[in-house]
Coordinates of N, CA, C and O in Angstrom, one line a residue:
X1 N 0.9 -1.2 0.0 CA 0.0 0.0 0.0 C 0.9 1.2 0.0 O 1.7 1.4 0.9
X2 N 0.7 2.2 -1.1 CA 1.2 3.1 -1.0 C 0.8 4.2 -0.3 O -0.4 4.5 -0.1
X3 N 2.1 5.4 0.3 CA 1.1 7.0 1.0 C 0.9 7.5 -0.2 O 1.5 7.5 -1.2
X4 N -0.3 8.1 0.3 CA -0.7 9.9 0.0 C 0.3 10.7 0.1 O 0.4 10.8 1.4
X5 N 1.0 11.2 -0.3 CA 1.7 12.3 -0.3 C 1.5 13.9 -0.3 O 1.5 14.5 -1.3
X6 N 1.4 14.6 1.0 CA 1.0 15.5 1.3 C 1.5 16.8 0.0 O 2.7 17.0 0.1
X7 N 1.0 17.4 -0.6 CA 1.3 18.5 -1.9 C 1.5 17.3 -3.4 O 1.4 17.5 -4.6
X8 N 1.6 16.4 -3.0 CA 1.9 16.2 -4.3 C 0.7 16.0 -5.5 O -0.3 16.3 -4.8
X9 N 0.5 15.7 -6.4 CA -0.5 16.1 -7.7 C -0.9 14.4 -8.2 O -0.1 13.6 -8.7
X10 N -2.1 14.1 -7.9 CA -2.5 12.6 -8.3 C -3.5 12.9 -9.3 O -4.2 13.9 -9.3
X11 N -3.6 11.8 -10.5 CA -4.4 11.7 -11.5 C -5.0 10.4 -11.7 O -4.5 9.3 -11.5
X12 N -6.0 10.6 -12.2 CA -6.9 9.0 -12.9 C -6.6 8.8 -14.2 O -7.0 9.2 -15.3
X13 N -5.6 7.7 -13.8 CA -4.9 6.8 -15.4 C -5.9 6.9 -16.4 O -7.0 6.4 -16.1
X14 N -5.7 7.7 -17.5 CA -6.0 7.4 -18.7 C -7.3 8.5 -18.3 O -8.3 8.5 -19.1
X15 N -7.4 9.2 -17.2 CA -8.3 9.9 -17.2 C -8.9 11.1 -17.5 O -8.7 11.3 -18.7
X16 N -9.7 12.4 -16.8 CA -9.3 13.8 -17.1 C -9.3 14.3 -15.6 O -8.8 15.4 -15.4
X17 N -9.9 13.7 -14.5 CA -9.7 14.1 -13.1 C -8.3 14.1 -12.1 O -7.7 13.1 -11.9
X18 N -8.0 15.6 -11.5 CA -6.7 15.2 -10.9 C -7.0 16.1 -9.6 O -7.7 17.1 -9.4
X19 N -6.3 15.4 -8.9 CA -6.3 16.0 -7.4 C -4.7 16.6 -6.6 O -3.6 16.0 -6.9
X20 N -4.6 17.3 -5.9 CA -3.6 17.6 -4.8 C -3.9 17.2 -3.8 O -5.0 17.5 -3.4
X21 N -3.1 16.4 -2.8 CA -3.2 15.9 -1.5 C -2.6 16.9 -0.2 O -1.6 16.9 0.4
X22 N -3.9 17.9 -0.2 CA -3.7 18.8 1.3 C -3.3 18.0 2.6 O -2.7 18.8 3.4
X23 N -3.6 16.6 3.1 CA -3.0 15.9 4.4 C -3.0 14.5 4.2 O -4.0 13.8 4.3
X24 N -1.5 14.2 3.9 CA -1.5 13.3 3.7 C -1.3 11.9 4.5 O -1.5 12.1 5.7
X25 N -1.1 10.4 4.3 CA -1.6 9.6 5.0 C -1.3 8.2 4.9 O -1.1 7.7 3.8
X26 N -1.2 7.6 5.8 CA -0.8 5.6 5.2 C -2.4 5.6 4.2 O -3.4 5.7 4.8
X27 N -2.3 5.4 2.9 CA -3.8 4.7 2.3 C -3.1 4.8 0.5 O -2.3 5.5 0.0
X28 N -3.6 4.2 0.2 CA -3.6 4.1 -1.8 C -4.9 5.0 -2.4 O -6.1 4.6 -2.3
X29 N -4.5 6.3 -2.8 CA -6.0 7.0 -3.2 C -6.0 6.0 -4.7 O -5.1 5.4 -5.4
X30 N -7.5 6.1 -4.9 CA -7.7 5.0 -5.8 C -9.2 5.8 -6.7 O -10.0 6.5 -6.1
X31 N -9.2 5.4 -8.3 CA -10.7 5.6 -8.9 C -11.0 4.3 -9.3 O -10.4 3.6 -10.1
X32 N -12.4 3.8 -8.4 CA -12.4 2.8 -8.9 C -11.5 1.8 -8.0 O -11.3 1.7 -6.8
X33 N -11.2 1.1 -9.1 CA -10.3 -0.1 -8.5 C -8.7 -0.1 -8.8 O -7.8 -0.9 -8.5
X34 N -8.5 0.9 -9.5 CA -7.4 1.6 -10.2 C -6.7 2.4 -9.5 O -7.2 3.5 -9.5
X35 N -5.4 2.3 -8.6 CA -4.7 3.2 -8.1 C -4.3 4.6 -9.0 O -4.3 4.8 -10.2
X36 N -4.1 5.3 -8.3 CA -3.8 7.1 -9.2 C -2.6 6.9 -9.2 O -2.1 6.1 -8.4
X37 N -2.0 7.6 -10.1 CA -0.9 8.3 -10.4 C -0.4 9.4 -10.2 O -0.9 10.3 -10.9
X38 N 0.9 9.8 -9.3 CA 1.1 10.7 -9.2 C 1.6 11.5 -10.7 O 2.2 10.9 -11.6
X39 N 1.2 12.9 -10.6 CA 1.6 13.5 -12.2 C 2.9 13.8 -12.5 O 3.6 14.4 -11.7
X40 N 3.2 13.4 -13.6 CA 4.4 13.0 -14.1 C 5.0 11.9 -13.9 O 6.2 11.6 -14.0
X41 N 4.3 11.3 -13.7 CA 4.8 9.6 -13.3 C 3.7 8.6 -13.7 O 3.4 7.6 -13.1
X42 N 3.2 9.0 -14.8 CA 1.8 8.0 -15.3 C 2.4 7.2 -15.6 O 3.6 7.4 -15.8
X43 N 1.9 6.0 -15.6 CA 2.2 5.1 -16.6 C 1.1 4.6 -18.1 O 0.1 3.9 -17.9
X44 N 1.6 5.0 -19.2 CA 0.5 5.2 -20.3 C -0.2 3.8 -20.5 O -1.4 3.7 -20.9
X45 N 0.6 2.9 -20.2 CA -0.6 1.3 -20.2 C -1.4 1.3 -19.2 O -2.2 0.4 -19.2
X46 N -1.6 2.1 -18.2 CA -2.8 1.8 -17.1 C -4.1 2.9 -17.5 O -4.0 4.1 -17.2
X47 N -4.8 2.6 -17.9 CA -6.2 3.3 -17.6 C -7.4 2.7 -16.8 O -7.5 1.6 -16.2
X48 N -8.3 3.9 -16.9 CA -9.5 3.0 -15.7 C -10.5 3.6 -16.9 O -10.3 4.6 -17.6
X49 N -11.9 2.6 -16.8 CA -13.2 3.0 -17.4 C -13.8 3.8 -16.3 O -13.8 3.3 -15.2
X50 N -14.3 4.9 -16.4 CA -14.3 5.6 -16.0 C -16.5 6.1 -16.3 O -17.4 6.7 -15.6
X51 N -16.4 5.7 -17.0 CA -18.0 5.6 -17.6 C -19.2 5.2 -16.5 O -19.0 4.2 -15.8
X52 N -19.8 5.8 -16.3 CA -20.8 5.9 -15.2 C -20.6 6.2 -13.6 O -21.3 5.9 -12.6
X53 N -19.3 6.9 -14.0 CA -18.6 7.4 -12.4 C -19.6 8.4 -12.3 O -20.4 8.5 -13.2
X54 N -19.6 9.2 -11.4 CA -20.2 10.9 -10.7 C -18.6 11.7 -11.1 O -17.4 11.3 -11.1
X55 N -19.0 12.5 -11.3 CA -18.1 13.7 -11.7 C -17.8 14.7 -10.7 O -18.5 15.5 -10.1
X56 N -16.4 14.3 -10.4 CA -15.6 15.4 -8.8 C -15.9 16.7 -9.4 O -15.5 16.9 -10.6
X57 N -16.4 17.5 -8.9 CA -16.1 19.1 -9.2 C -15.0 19.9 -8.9 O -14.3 19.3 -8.1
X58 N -14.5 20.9 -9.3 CA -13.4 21.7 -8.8 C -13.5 22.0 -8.1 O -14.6 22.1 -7.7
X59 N -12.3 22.6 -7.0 CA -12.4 22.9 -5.6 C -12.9 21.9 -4.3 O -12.6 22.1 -3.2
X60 N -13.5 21.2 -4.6 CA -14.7 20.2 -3.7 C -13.3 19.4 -2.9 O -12.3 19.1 -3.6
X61 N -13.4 19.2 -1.6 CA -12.7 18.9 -0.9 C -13.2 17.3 -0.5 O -14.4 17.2 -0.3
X62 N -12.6 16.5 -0.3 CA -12.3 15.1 0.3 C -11.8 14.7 1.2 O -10.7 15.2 1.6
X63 N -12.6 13.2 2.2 CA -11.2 13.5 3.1 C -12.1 11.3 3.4 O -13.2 10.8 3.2
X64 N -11.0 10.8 3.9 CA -11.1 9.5 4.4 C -10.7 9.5 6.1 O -9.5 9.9 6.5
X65 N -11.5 9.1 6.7 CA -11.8 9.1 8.1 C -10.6 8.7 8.9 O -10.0 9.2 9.8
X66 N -10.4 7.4 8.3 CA -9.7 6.3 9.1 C -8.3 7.2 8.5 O -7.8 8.0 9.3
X67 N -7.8 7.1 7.5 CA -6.5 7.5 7.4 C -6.0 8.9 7.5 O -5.0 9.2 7.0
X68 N -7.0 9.7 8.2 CA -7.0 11.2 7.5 C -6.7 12.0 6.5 O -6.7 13.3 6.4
X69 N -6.4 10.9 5.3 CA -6.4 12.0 3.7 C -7.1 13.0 3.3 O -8.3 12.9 3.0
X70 N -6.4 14.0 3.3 CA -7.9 15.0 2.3 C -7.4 15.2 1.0 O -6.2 15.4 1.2
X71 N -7.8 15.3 -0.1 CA -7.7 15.9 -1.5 C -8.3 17.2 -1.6 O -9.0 17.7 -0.7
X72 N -7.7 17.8 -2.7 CA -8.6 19.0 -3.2 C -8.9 18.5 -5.1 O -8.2 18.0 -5.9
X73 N -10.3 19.0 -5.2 CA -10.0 18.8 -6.6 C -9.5 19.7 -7.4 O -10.0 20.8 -7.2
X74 N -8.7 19.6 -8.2 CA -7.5 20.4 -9.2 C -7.8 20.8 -10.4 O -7.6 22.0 -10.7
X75 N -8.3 19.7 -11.1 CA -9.6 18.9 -12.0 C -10.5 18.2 -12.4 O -10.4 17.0 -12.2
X76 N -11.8 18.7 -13.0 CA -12.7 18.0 -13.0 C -13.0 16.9 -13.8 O -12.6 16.8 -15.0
X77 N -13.5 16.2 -13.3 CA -14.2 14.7 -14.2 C -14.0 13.6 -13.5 O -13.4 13.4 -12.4
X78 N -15.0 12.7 -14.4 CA -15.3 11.5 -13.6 C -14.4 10.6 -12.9 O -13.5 10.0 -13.5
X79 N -14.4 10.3 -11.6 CA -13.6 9.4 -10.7 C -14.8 9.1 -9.5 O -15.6 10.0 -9.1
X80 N -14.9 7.3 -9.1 CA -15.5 6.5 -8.1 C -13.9 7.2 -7.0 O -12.9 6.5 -6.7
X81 N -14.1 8.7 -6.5 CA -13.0 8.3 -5.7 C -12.5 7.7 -4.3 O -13.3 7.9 -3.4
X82 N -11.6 7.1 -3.9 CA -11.8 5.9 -2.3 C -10.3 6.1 -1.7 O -9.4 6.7 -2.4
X83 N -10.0 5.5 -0.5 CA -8.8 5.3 -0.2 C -8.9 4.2 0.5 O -9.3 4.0 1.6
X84 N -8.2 3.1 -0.9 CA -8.2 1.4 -0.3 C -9.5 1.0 -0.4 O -9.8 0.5 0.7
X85 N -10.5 1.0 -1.1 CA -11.9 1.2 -1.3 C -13.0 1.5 -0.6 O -14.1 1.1 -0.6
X86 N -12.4 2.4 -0.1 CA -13.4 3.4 1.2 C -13.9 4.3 0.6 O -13.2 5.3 0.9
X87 N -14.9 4.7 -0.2 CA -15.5 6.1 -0.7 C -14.7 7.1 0.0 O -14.6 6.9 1.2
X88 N -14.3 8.1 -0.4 CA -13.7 9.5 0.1 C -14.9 10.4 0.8 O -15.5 10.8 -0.2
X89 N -15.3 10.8 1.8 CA -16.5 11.7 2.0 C -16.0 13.1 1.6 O -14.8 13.5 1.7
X90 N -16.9 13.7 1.1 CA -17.2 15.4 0.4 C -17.6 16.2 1.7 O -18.7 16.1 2.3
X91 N -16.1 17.2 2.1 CA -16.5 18.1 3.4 C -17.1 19.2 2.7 O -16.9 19.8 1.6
X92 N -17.9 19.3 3.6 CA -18.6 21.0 3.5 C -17.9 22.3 4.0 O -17.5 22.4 5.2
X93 N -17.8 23.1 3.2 CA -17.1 24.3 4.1 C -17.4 24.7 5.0 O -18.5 24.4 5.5
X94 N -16.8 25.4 5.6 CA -16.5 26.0 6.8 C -17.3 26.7 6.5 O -17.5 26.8 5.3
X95 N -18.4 27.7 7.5 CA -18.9 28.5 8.0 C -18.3 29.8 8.8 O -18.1 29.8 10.0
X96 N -18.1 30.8 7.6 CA -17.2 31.3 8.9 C -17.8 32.8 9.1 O -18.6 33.4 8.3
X97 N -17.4 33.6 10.6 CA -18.4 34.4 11.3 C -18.2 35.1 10.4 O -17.4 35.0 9.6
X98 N -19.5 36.4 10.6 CA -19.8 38.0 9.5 C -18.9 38.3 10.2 O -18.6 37.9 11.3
X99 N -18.4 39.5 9.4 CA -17.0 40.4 9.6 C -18.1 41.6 9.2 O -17.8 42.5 8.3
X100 N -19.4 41.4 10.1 CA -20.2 42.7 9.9 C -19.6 44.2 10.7 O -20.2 45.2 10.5

């Protein structure tokens, strides 16, 4: 099992979705059943079908419980995203006080 690597730039083989790892963690971020690739280090024979995933949005934050990973999304498109096949949960922002 590979880390998360805190700043560094992960992508979905053969895909169009990429993320940055804001805290990283012991876990394999994964789309699918397909480990990511960190960018610049694809390897061009691995892709994932990616066809009837939900589509990460930009900015939209992630995070897995047990390992503490969070992502940011970087770019958008389709990824089942998980760590070690744990769906990733979608944090809600912060609420923060009026600066009335």
């Amino acid at each position: 099992m590979a880390a998360a690597q805190t700043g560094k730039r992960y992508v979905v083989p053969g895909g169009v979705a990429e993320f940055i790892v804001t805290k990283g963690g012991n876990g394999e971020l994964r789309c699918g059943d397909v480990p990511m690739q960190i960018r610049g280090q694809e390897d061009p024979s691995v892709t994932v079908d990616t066809t009837g995933m939900e589509t990460v949005q930009l900015g939209k934050r992630y995070r897995d419980e047990p390992t503490g990973i969070e992502v940011l999304v970087v770019k958008p498109g389709p990824c089942a995203l998980n760590v070690d096949g744990r769906p990733m949960e979608l944090l809600q922002p912060k609420v923060l006080p009026s600066a009335d």
